[in-house]
Amino acid sequence: MNRRTVLRGILATGAAVTIPLPLLEIMLNESGTALAQTKTPVSPLYVTWFFGNGTLPGRWKPTRTGSGQAWDLSPQLQPLADLKSYLTVISGLENKLVVSGSEHPTGSAGATTGAPLSGNAVRAASIDQVVADAISAGAPYRSLEVGVTPATPGGPPDSLHTVSHKGPNARNNPEYDPKAVFNRLFMSGLPEPTDDGAEQATKIANVRKSVLDSIQQDGASLKQRLGAADRHRIDEHLESIRAIEQRLETMSSGGGPTAACKSPTVPTVGKDSQSEAPPAVNAAMVELSALALACERTRVLSFMFSLPAAHVYYRHLAQDMNDDFHDTICHGDAGDQSSQPRVDKGVIYTMRCLNEFLTKLKNTPHGSSNLLDSSLVYVTSDTAWGKVHTRTEWPVLFAGKAGGRLRGDEHRNFPGDNLSKALLTVAQVMSVNVTEIGIDAGRVTSPLAGIQV
């Protein structure tokens, strides 16, 4: 079966529904390493997972290096304990592009492009786009950018508003509305509301049916061609889509009746309008991101949990968290790199949300393994310690095994090494044909030693 096989349906409004399929056994060769029809090796997948405002380096960096039982997770990485075998923690790196007075924008640019800024623009493509050049041919979307909270960083530089750049003045802005991501992945030709009056409005409202209902006939026909394992995988896949529909239906709207009429499938879902990065929005974006990768709607994803220097409020965590995390908590709270309790609480919440994302990848079958086995997830931020914008001990974590190209379950320390070496390592793990990356102080010609298998 062709990897691009989809299930199709038409809603009563005339909107086309397209349900892409996960990577099934029938699509692969006998060893499960290549597509059966084209003999093309199954490509690993890539994700940039970004969070703003840094960490507490004293509670982020593990105390011991090594692999397996030789090292232990740090306090701020404890939420990822069940996934330790998939983690490669990299410490000691320095972002040599941080400029005093512009720490967050230059920090973000350095961590994702390896290049300085030119005014408000980045000077080079971000690492996700470098990878996309190598692995995205044939995928419906060259890359996909989603975000959990649009909490503003409050500044004009492009590197504050996204971590995905095709190049200078070519931002790939994240989509924060789960409903919009759902429609982009599964629907096309959605009719816009008209001014035909109450009759037309009622007609549109009455056809809010599940996308799955519209493809039942096509799905039944497909199952007749599949073995038992693939039939089971299809059932699980469709059930996951049903679950995300139901999740979106129960989330708050805030879009008003006009906005709600724009989708005949799922009621409009409001994005985070309180700058809180709420768990429900994270959960919805996790589900949608996993579906996008599993169905290979894209092979390259940027998941922006929070933007650089984001003025986010984690008030849902505790009464004492009802303050601007960037201005008041990170910069204003007393303490050192190991003892800012409210910062610690925010970072641990962020890591719990990362754990939800990684766990979903691990639990999603993909070919002969799972999405986390098949992916490289690059986790980083826009600063090291947010209180005074330190540039050393930059947070870097590789999650996943990139189709066997990373070992996982290790902590490696590279004291004083250039952060751009992490970007070159990502590029080479993802089979990008480059021997250097970065500009000026961010330019490097060698990757981090010993990371790639």
CSV table of C-alpha atoms in Angstrom, one decimal:
chain,number,residue,atom,x,y,z
A,1,MET,CA,0.0,0.0,0.0
A,2,ASN,CA,1.2,3.5,-0.8
A,3,ARG,CA,2.3,5.6,2.2
A,4,ARG,CA,0.1,8.4,0.9
A,5,THR,CA,-3.1,6.4,1.1
A,6,VAL,CA,-5.9,8.4,2.9
A,7,LEU,CA,-9.5,7.9,3.8
A,8,ARG,CA,-11.8,10.5,2.2
A,9,GLY,CA,-15.3,11.8,3.0
A,10,ILE,CA,-17.5,14.8,2.3
A,11,LEU,CA,-19.6,16.6,4.9
A,12,ALA,CA,-23.1,17.9,4.1
A,13,THR,CA,-21.7,21.4,3.7
A,14,GLY,CA,-19.5,20.2,0.9
A,15,ALA,CA,-16.3,20.3,3.0
A,16,ALA,CA,-13.8,17.6,2.0
A,17,VAL,CA,-12.5,15.4,4.8
A,18,THR,CA,-9.1,13.6,4.4
A,19,ILE,CA,-7.9,11.2,7.1
A,20,PRO,CA,-4.3,10.3,6.7
A,21,LEU,CA,-3.1,6.9,7.9
A,22,PRO,CA,-0.3,5.9,10.3
A,23,LEU,CA,2.6,3.9,9.0
A,24,LEU,CA,1.2,0.4,8.6
A,25,GLU,CA,2.9,-2.9,8.1
A,26,ILE,CA,1.4,-3.2,4.6
A,27,MET,CA,3.3,-0.1,3.6
A,28,LEU,CA,6.7,-1.5,4.6
A,29,ASN,CA,9.2,-4.0,3.4
A,30,GLU,CA,9.7,-7.3,5.3
A,31,SER,CA,12.3,-5.8,7.7
A,32,GLY,CA,10.2,-2.7,8.4
A,33,THR,CA,13.0,-0.4,7.4
A,34,ALA,CA,11.8,1.0,4.1
A,35,LEU,CA,8.6,1.7,2.2
A,36,ALA,CA,7.5,-1.3,0.2
A,37,GLN,CA,6.5,0.5,-3.0
A,38,THR,CA,9.4,2.9,-3.4
A,39,LYS,CA,12.2,1.1,-1.4
A,40,THR,CA,12.8,4.5,0.3
A,41,PRO,CA,14.2,4.1,3.8
A,42,VAL,CA,11.8,5.3,6.5
A,43,SER,CA,13.0,8.7,7.6
A,44,PRO,CA,13.4,9.7,11.2
A,45,LEU,CA,11.3,12.6,12.3
A,46,TYR,CA,12.4,15.9,13.9
A,47,VAL,CA,10.9,18.2,16.5
A,48,THR,CA,12.1,21.4,18.1
A,49,TRP,CA,10.4,21.7,21.5
A,50,PHE,CA,11.0,25.1,22.9
A,51,PHE,CA,10.2,26.8,26.2
A,52,GLY,CA,10.9,30.4,27.3
A,53,ASN,CA,12.7,31.9,30.3
A,54,GLY,CA,15.3,29.2,30.9
A,55,THR,CA,15.8,27.0,34.0
A,56,LEU,CA,17.6,27.0,37.3
A,57,PRO,CA,20.9,25.5,36.1
A,58,GLY,CA,21.7,24.2,39.6
A,59,ARG,CA,18.5,22.1,39.6
A,60,TRP,CA,18.5,21.3,35.8
A,61,LYS,CA,22.0,19.8,35.4
A,62,PRO,CA,22.4,16.2,36.6
A,63,THR,CA,25.2,15.7,39.1
A,64,ARG,CA,26.8,12.7,37.4
A,65,THR,CA,27.7,12.0,33.9
A,66,GLY,CA,27.6,8.6,32.1
A,67,SER,CA,25.0,6.2,30.8
A,68,GLY,CA,22.5,3.9,32.4
A,69,GLN,CA,22.8,3.6,36.1
A,70,ALA,CA,25.9,5.8,36.1
A,71,TRP,CA,23.8,9.0,36.1
A,72,ASP,CA,20.5,10.2,37.6
A,73,LEU,CA,18.0,12.8,36.5
A,74,SER,CA,18.2,16.2,38.2
A,75,PRO,CA,15.3,17.6,40.2
A,76,GLN,CA,13.9,19.7,37.3
A,77,LEU,CA,14.2,16.7,34.9
A,78,GLN,CA,12.4,14.3,37.3
A,79,PRO,CA,9.0,14.6,35.5
A,80,LEU,CA,10.7,12.7,32.6
A,81,ALA,CA,11.8,9.8,34.9
A,82,ASP,CA,9.7,7.2,33.0
A,83,LEU,CA,11.4,8.2,29.8
A,84,LYS,CA,15.0,8.2,31.0
A,85,SER,CA,16.1,5.5,28.5
A,86,TYR,CA,15.1,7.9,25.7
A,87,LEU,CA,17.0,11.0,27.0
A,88,THR,CA,20.4,12.4,26.1
A,89,VAL,CA,21.1,15.3,28.5
A,90,ILE,CA,23.8,17.7,27.3
A,91,SER,CA,25.3,20.1,29.7
A,92,GLY,CA,28.2,22.6,29.8
A,93,LEU,CA,27.3,24.4,26.6
A,94,GLU,CA,27.6,28.2,26.2
A,95,ASN,CA,25.6,30.3,23.8
A,96,LYS,CA,28.3,32.5,22.5
A,97,LEU,CA,25.9,34.8,20.6
A,98,VAL,CA,24.1,36.3,23.6
A,99,VAL,CA,24.3,40.1,23.4
A,100,SER,CA,24.0,42.2,26.6
A,101,GLY,CA,20.8,44.2,26.6
A,102,SER,CA,19.2,41.8,24.0
A,103,GLU,CA,19.7,38.5,25.8
A,104,HIS,CA,16.4,36.9,25.0
A,105,PRO,CA,16.3,37.6,21.3
A,106,THR,CA,19.9,36.8,20.7
A,107,GLY,CA,19.7,33.8,23.0
A,108,SER,CA,16.7,32.4,21.0
A,109,ALA,CA,18.5,33.0,17.7
A,110,GLY,CA,21.7,31.4,18.9
A,111,ALA,CA,19.8,28.3,20.2
A,112,THR,CA,17.9,27.7,17.0
A,113,THR,CA,19.9,29.2,14.1
A,114,GLY,CA,23.5,29.4,15.4
A,115,ALA,CA,23.7,33.0,14.0
A,116,PRO,CA,23.4,36.5,15.4
A,117,LEU,CA,20.6,39.0,14.6
A,118,SER,CA,20.7,41.7,12.0
A,119,GLY,CA,18.4,44.3,13.4
A,120,ASN,CA,15.2,42.5,14.2
A,121,ALA,CA,15.8,39.7,11.7
A,122,VAL,CA,17.6,36.4,12.0
A,123,ARG,CA,20.5,35.9,9.7
A,124,ALA,CA,20.2,32.2,9.0
A,125,ALA,CA,17.5,29.4,8.8
A,126,SER,CA,16.6,27.7,12.0
A,127,ILE,CA,17.6,24.1,12.6
A,128,ASP,CA,14.1,22.7,11.9
A,129,GLN,CA,14.2,24.3,8.4
A,130,VAL,CA,17.7,23.0,7.8
A,131,VAL,CA,16.4,19.5,8.6
A,132,ALA,CA,13.3,20.1,6.5
A,133,ASP,CA,15.5,20.7,3.5
A,134,ALA,CA,16.9,17.2,3.8
A,135,ILE,CA,13.9,15.1,4.9
A,136,SER,CA,10.6,16.8,4.0
A,137,ALA,CA,10.3,16.1,0.3
A,138,GLY,CA,7.0,14.4,-0.4
A,139,ALA,CA,5.4,15.3,2.9
A,140,PRO,CA,2.1,17.4,2.6
A,141,TYR,CA,3.6,20.0,4.9
A,142,ARG,CA,7.3,20.9,4.8
A,143,SER,CA,7.0,21.8,8.5
A,144,LEU,CA,4.4,22.4,11.1
A,145,GLU,CA,4.6,25.0,13.8
A,146,VAL,CA,2.3,24.9,16.9
A,147,GLY,CA,2.2,26.7,20.2
A,148,VAL,CA,0.6,26.3,23.6
A,149,THR,CA,0.5,29.9,24.8
A,150,PRO,CA,0.8,33.2,22.8
A,151,ALA,CA,1.9,35.0,25.9
A,152,THR,CA,3.7,37.9,24.5
A,153,PRO,CA,7.5,38.5,24.8
A,154,GLY,CA,6.9,42.2,24.2
A,155,GLY,CA,9.5,43.1,21.6
A,156,PRO,CA,9.9,43.4,17.8
A,157,PRO,CA,12.8,40.9,17.0
A,158,ASP,CA,11.6,38.0,14.9
A,159,SER,CA,13.4,35.6,17.2
A,160,LEU,CA,11.0,36.5,20.1
A,161,HIS,CA,7.9,35.5,18.1
A,162,THR,CA,8.9,32.1,16.7
A,163,VAL,CA,11.8,29.7,16.8
A,164,SER,CA,11.2,28.6,13.2
A,165,HIS,CA,12.7,30.7,10.4
A,166,LYS,CA,13.1,29.9,6.7
A,167,GLY,CA,15.7,32.7,6.7
A,168,PRO,CA,15.9,36.4,7.3
A,169,ASN,CA,12.5,38.1,7.5
A,170,ALA,CA,10.8,34.7,6.8
A,171,ARG,CA,9.2,33.6,10.0
A,172,ASN,CA,7.1,30.5,10.4
A,173,ASN,CA,4.7,31.7,13.1
A,174,PRO,CA,3.1,29.1,15.4
A,175,GLU,CA,-0.6,28.3,15.4
A,176,TYR,CA,-2.0,28.5,18.9
A,177,ASP,CA,-5.6,27.4,18.2
A,178,PRO,CA,-6.0,23.6,18.4
A,179,LYS,CA,-9.2,23.9,16.3
A,180,ALA,CA,-7.3,25.6,13.4
A,181,VAL,CA,-4.6,22.9,13.6
A,182,PHE,CA,-7.3,20.1,13.5
A,183,ASN,CA,-8.9,21.7,10.4
A,184,ARG,CA,-5.5,22.1,8.7
A,185,LEU,CA,-4.6,18.4,9.2
A,186,PHE,CA,-8.0,16.8,8.3
A,187,MET,CA,-10.2,19.2,6.4
A,188,SER,CA,-10.2,21.3,3.2
A,189,GLY,CA,-12.8,23.5,1.4
A,190,LEU,CA,-14.5,24.7,4.6
A,191,PRO,CA,-17.3,27.1,3.7
A,192,GLU,CA,-17.3,30.5,5.3
A,193,PRO,CA,-20.5,31.7,6.9
A,194,THR,CA,-22.8,33.7,4.7
A,195,ASP,CA,-25.5,36.4,5.3
A,196,ASP,CA,-28.4,34.2,4.1
A,197,GLY,CA,-30.1,34.6,7.4
A,198,ALA,CA,-31.3,32.2,10.1
A,199,GLU,CA,-32.1,29.4,7.6
A,200,GLN,CA,-28.5,29.2,6.4
A,201,ALA,CA,-27.1,29.5,10.0
A,202,THR,CA,-29.3,26.6,11.1
A,203,LYS,CA,-28.3,24.5,8.2
A,204,ILE,CA,-24.6,24.9,9.0
A,205,ALA,CA,-25.2,24.3,12.7
A,206,ASN,CA,-27.0,21.0,12.0
A,207,VAL,CA,-24.2,19.4,10.1
A,208,ARG,CA,-21.6,19.5,12.9
A,209,LYS,CA,-20.8,15.9,12.6
A,210,SER,CA,-17.6,14.0,13.3
A,211,VAL,CA,-15.1,13.8,10.5
A,212,LEU,CA,-14.9,10.1,11.2
A,213,ASP,CA,-18.6,9.6,10.3
A,214,SER,CA,-18.0,10.9,6.8
A,215,ILE,CA,-15.3,8.4,6.0
A,216,GLN,CA,-16.9,5.2,7.4
A,217,GLN,CA,-17.5,3.7,3.9
A,218,ASP,CA,-13.9,4.3,2.7
A,219,GLY,CA,-12.6,2.9,6.0
A,220,ALA,CA,-14.6,-0.3,5.8
A,221,SER,CA,-13.3,-0.9,2.3
A,222,LEU,CA,-9.7,-0.3,3.3
A,223,LYS,CA,-10.0,-2.8,6.3
A,224,GLN,CA,-10.8,-5.6,3.9
A,225,ARG,CA,-7.3,-5.3,2.5
A,226,LEU,CA,-5.5,-5.3,5.8
A,227,GLY,CA,-4.1,-7.9,8.2
A,228,ALA,CA,-5.2,-8.2,11.8
A,229,ALA,CA,-2.4,-6.0,13.2
A,230,ASP,CA,-3.0,-3.2,10.7
A,231,ARG,CA,-6.8,-3.3,11.3
A,232,HIS,CA,-6.1,-2.9,15.0
A,233,ARG,CA,-3.8,0.0,14.3
A,234,ILE,CA,-6.4,1.7,12.1
A,235,ASP,CA,-9.0,1.3,14.8
A,236,GLU,CA,-6.6,2.9,17.4
A,237,HIS,CA,-5.8,5.7,15.0
A,238,LEU,CA,-9.4,6.6,14.3
A,239,GLU,CA,-10.2,6.4,18.0
A,240,SER,CA,-7.4,8.9,18.7
A,241,ILE,CA,-8.9,11.3,16.2
A,242,ARG,CA,-12.4,10.8,17.8
A,243,ALA,CA,-10.8,11.5,21.2
A,244,ILE,CA,-9.2,14.8,20.0
A,245,GLU,CA,-12.6,15.9,18.5
A,246,GLN,CA,-14.3,15.2,21.8
A,247,ARG,CA,-11.5,17.1,23.6
A,248,LEU,CA,-11.9,20.1,21.4
A,249,GLU,CA,-15.7,20.1,21.8
A,250,THR,CA,-15.4,20.3,25.6
A,251,MET,CA,-12.8,23.1,25.6
A,252,SER,CA,-13.9,26.7,26.1
A,253,SER,CA,-14.6,28.7,22.9
A,254,GLY,CA,-14.6,32.4,23.4
A,255,GLY,CA,-15.0,32.8,19.6
A,256,GLY,CA,-18.6,33.7,19.5
A,257,PRO,CA,-21.4,32.3,17.3
A,258,THR,CA,-19.9,33.7,14.0
A,259,ALA,CA,-16.5,32.1,14.6
A,260,ALA,CA,-18.2,28.8,15.6
A,261,CYS,CA,-20.0,28.6,12.2
A,262,LYS,CA,-16.7,28.5,10.4
A,263,SER,CA,-16.3,24.8,11.2
A,264,PRO,CA,-19.1,22.3,10.6
A,265,THR,CA,-17.1,19.5,12.3
A,266,VAL,CA,-15.9,20.6,15.7
A,267,PRO,CA,-17.0,23.8,17.6
A,268,THR,CA,-14.4,26.6,17.5
A,269,VAL,CA,-11.8,26.2,20.3
A,270,GLY,CA,-10.4,29.3,21.8
A,271,LYS,CA,-6.6,29.4,22.2
A,272,ASP,CA,-5.1,30.3,25.5
A,273,SER,CA,-6.5,33.8,26.0
A,274,GLN,CA,-5.2,34.3,29.6
A,275,SER,CA,-1.4,33.7,28.9
A,276,GLU,CA,-1.5,30.7,31.2
A,277,ALA,CA,-0.2,27.8,29.1
A,278,PRO,CA,-3.1,25.7,30.5
A,279,PRO,CA,-2.9,21.9,30.6
A,280,ALA,CA,-5.9,21.4,28.3
A,281,VAL,CA,-4.4,23.4,25.5
A,282,ASN,CA,-1.1,21.5,25.9
A,283,ALA,CA,-2.9,18.2,25.8
A,284,ALA,CA,-4.8,19.1,22.7
A,285,MET,CA,-1.6,20.2,20.9
A,286,VAL,CA,0.2,17.1,22.0
A,287,GLU,CA,-2.5,14.9,20.5
A,288,LEU,CA,-2.6,16.9,17.2
A,289,SER,CA,1.2,16.9,16.9
A,290,ALA,CA,1.4,13.2,17.4
A,291,LEU,CA,-1.2,12.6,14.8
A,292,ALA,CA,0.6,14.9,12.4
A,293,LEU,CA,3.8,13.0,12.8
A,294,ALA,CA,2.3,9.5,12.8
A,295,CYS,CA,0.4,10.3,9.6
A,296,GLU,CA,3.4,11.9,8.1
A,297,ARG,CA,1.5,15.1,7.3
A,298,THR,CA,4.9,16.5,8.2
A,299,ARG,CA,8.2,15.1,9.2
A,300,VAL,CA,9.4,18.3,10.9
A,301,LEU,CA,7.5,20.0,13.8
A,302,SER,CA,8.2,23.0,16.0
A,303,PHE,CA,6.3,22.8,19.4
A,304,MET,CA,6.6,26.2,21.1
A,305,PHE,CA,5.4,25.6,24.7
A,306,SER,CA,6.1,29.3,25.5
A,307,LEU,CA,7.9,32.0,23.5
A,308,PRO,CA,11.2,33.6,24.5
A,309,ALA,CA,10.8,36.0,27.3
A,310,ALA,CA,7.1,35.1,27.5
A,311,HIS,CA,5.0,37.0,30.0
A,312,VAL,CA,3.2,33.9,31.0
A,313,TYR,CA,1.2,33.4,34.2
A,314,TYR,CA,1.1,29.9,35.8
A,315,ARG,CA,-1.7,31.0,38.1
A,316,HIS,CA,-3.4,27.6,37.7
A,317,LEU,CA,-0.5,25.9,39.6
A,318,ALA,CA,-0.8,27.6,42.9
A,319,GLN,CA,-2.0,30.8,44.6
A,320,ASP,CA,1.5,32.2,44.8
A,321,MET,CA,2.0,31.8,41.0
A,322,ASN,CA,-0.3,34.6,40.0
A,323,ASP,CA,2.5,36.8,38.8
A,324,ASP,CA,4.3,37.5,35.5
A,325,PHE,CA,6.7,34.5,35.2
A,326,HIS,CA,9.3,36.5,33.2
A,327,ASP,CA,9.3,39.9,35.0
A,328,THR,CA,8.3,39.2,38.5
A,329,ILE,CA,9.2,35.6,39.2
A,330,CYS,CA,12.3,35.0,37.2
A,331,HIS,CA,13.9,38.5,37.5
A,332,GLY,CA,12.3,39.6,40.8
A,333,ASP,CA,12.4,36.6,43.1
A,334,ALA,CA,15.4,36.3,45.5
A,335,GLY,CA,17.6,33.3,45.2
A,336,ASP,CA,20.5,31.8,43.3
A,337,GLN,CA,20.7,29.3,40.4
A,338,SER,CA,19.5,26.5,42.8
A,339,SER,CA,17.0,28.3,45.0
A,340,GLN,CA,14.2,30.3,43.3
A,341,PRO,CA,11.2,28.2,44.4
A,342,ARG,CA,8.6,29.8,42.1
A,343,VAL,CA,10.9,29.5,39.1
A,344,ASP,CA,11.5,25.9,40.0
A,345,LYS,CA,7.7,25.3,40.1
A,346,GLY,CA,7.2,26.8,36.7
A,347,VAL,CA,10.1,24.8,35.1
A,348,ILE,CA,8.8,21.6,36.6
A,349,TYR,CA,5.4,22.3,35.2
A,350,THR,CA,6.9,22.9,31.8
A,351,MET,CA,8.8,19.6,32.1
A,352,ARG,CA,5.5,17.8,33.0
A,353,CYS,CA,4.0,19.2,29.8
A,354,LEU,CA,7.1,18.0,27.9
A,355,ASN,CA,6.7,14.6,29.5
A,356,GLU,CA,3.1,14.5,28.2
A,357,PHE,CA,4.4,15.1,24.6
A,358,LEU,CA,7.2,12.6,24.8
A,359,THR,CA,4.9,9.9,26.4
A,360,LYS,CA,2.4,10.4,23.6
A,361,LEU,CA,5.1,9.8,21.0
A,362,LYS,CA,6.3,6.7,22.9
A,363,ASN,CA,2.8,5.3,23.0
A,364,THR,CA,2.1,5.9,19.3
A,365,PRO,CA,3.1,3.0,17.0
A,366,HIS,CA,5.1,4.0,14.0
A,367,GLY,CA,6.2,1.3,11.6
A,368,SER,CA,8.0,-1.4,13.5
A,369,SER,CA,8.5,0.8,16.6
A,370,ASN,CA,7.0,4.0,18.0
A,371,LEU,CA,7.2,7.7,17.3
A,372,LEU,CA,9.7,8.4,20.0
A,373,ASP,CA,12.0,5.7,18.8
A,374,SER,CA,11.8,7.2,15.4
A,375,SER,CA,12.3,10.9,16.4
A,376,LEU,CA,14.9,13.4,17.5
A,377,VAL,CA,13.3,16.0,19.8
A,378,TYR,CA,15.6,19.0,20.5
A,379,VAL,CA,14.6,20.7,23.7
A,380,THR,CA,16.1,24.1,24.5
A,381,SER,CA,15.3,27.6,25.7
A,382,ASP,CA,16.3,31.3,25.2
A,383,THR,CA,18.4,31.7,28.3
A,384,ALA,CA,20.1,29.6,30.9
A,385,TRP,CA,19.3,31.2,34.2
A,386,GLY,CA,16.6,33.8,33.6
A,387,LYS,CA,17.2,36.0,36.6
A,388,VAL,CA,20.4,37.5,35.2
A,389,HIS,CA,20.4,36.0,31.7
A,390,THR,CA,23.4,33.7,32.0
A,391,ARG,CA,24.8,32.2,28.8
A,392,THR,CA,26.6,29.2,30.2
A,393,GLU,CA,25.1,25.8,31.1
A,394,TRP,CA,22.5,26.3,28.4
A,395,PRO,CA,19.6,23.8,28.7
A,396,VAL,CA,19.9,21.2,25.9
A,397,LEU,CA,18.1,17.9,25.9
A,398,PHE,CA,17.8,15.4,23.0
A,399,ALA,CA,14.8,13.1,23.4
A,400,GLY,CA,14.1,10.0,21.3
A,401,LYS,CA,16.4,7.7,19.4
A,402,ALA,CA,16.2,9.1,15.8
A,403,GLY,CA,15.6,5.6,14.3
A,404,GLY,CA,18.6,4.1,16.2
A,405,ARG,CA,21.0,7.0,15.7
A,406,LEU,CA,21.0,8.1,19.3
A,407,ARG,CA,21.6,5.7,22.3
A,408,GLY,CA,19.6,7.6,24.9
A,409,ASP,CA,19.9,7.2,28.7
A,410,GLU,CA,23.0,9.3,29.1
A,411,HIS,CA,24.3,12.6,30.4
A,412,ARG,CA,27.3,14.2,28.7
A,413,ASN,CA,29.1,17.3,29.8
A,414,PHE,CA,30.9,19.6,27.4
A,415,PRO,CA,32.3,22.5,29.6
A,416,GLY,CA,32.5,25.8,27.6
A,417,ASP,CA,31.7,24.2,24.2
A,418,ASN,CA,29.8,26.2,21.7
A,419,LEU,CA,26.0,25.7,21.8
A,420,SER,CA,26.0,25.6,17.9
A,421,LYS,CA,27.7,22.2,18.1
A,422,ALA,CA,24.3,20.9,19.4
A,423,LEU,CA,22.7,22.2,16.2
A,424,LEU,CA,25.4,20.6,14.0
A,425,THR,CA,24.9,17.4,15.9
A,426,VAL,CA,21.2,17.6,15.2
A,427,ALA,CA,21.8,18.2,11.5
A,428,GLN,CA,24.2,15.2,11.2
A,429,VAL,CA,22.0,12.9,13.1
A,430,MET,CA,19.2,13.8,10.7
A,431,SER,CA,21.5,13.1,7.7
A,432,VAL,CA,21.8,16.7,6.6
A,433,ASN,CA,24.9,16.9,4.4
A,434,VAL,CA,26.6,19.8,6.2
A,435,THR,CA,30.0,20.0,7.8
A,436,GLU,CA,29.5,23.4,9.5
A,437,ILE,CA,26.8,25.5,10.9
A,438,GLY,CA,26.4,29.1,12.3
A,439,ILE,CA,27.7,32.5,11.6
A,440,ASP,CA,30.4,34.6,13.4
A,441,ALA,CA,30.8,33.5,17.0
A,442,GLY,CA,28.1,30.8,16.4
A,443,ARG,CA,30.1,29.1,13.6
A,444,VAL,CA,31.3,25.6,14.3
A,445,THR,CA,32.8,22.9,12.1
A,446,SER,CA,32.5,19.9,14.4
A,447,PRO,CA,29.6,18.3,16.3
A,448,LEU,CA,29.5,17.2,19.9
A,449,ALA,CA,31.7,14.2,20.1
A,450,GLY,CA,30.3,10.8,20.9
A,451,ILE,CA,26.6,11.6,20.7
A,452,GLN,CA,25.6,10.0,17.4
A,453,VAL,CA,25.7,6.2,17.3
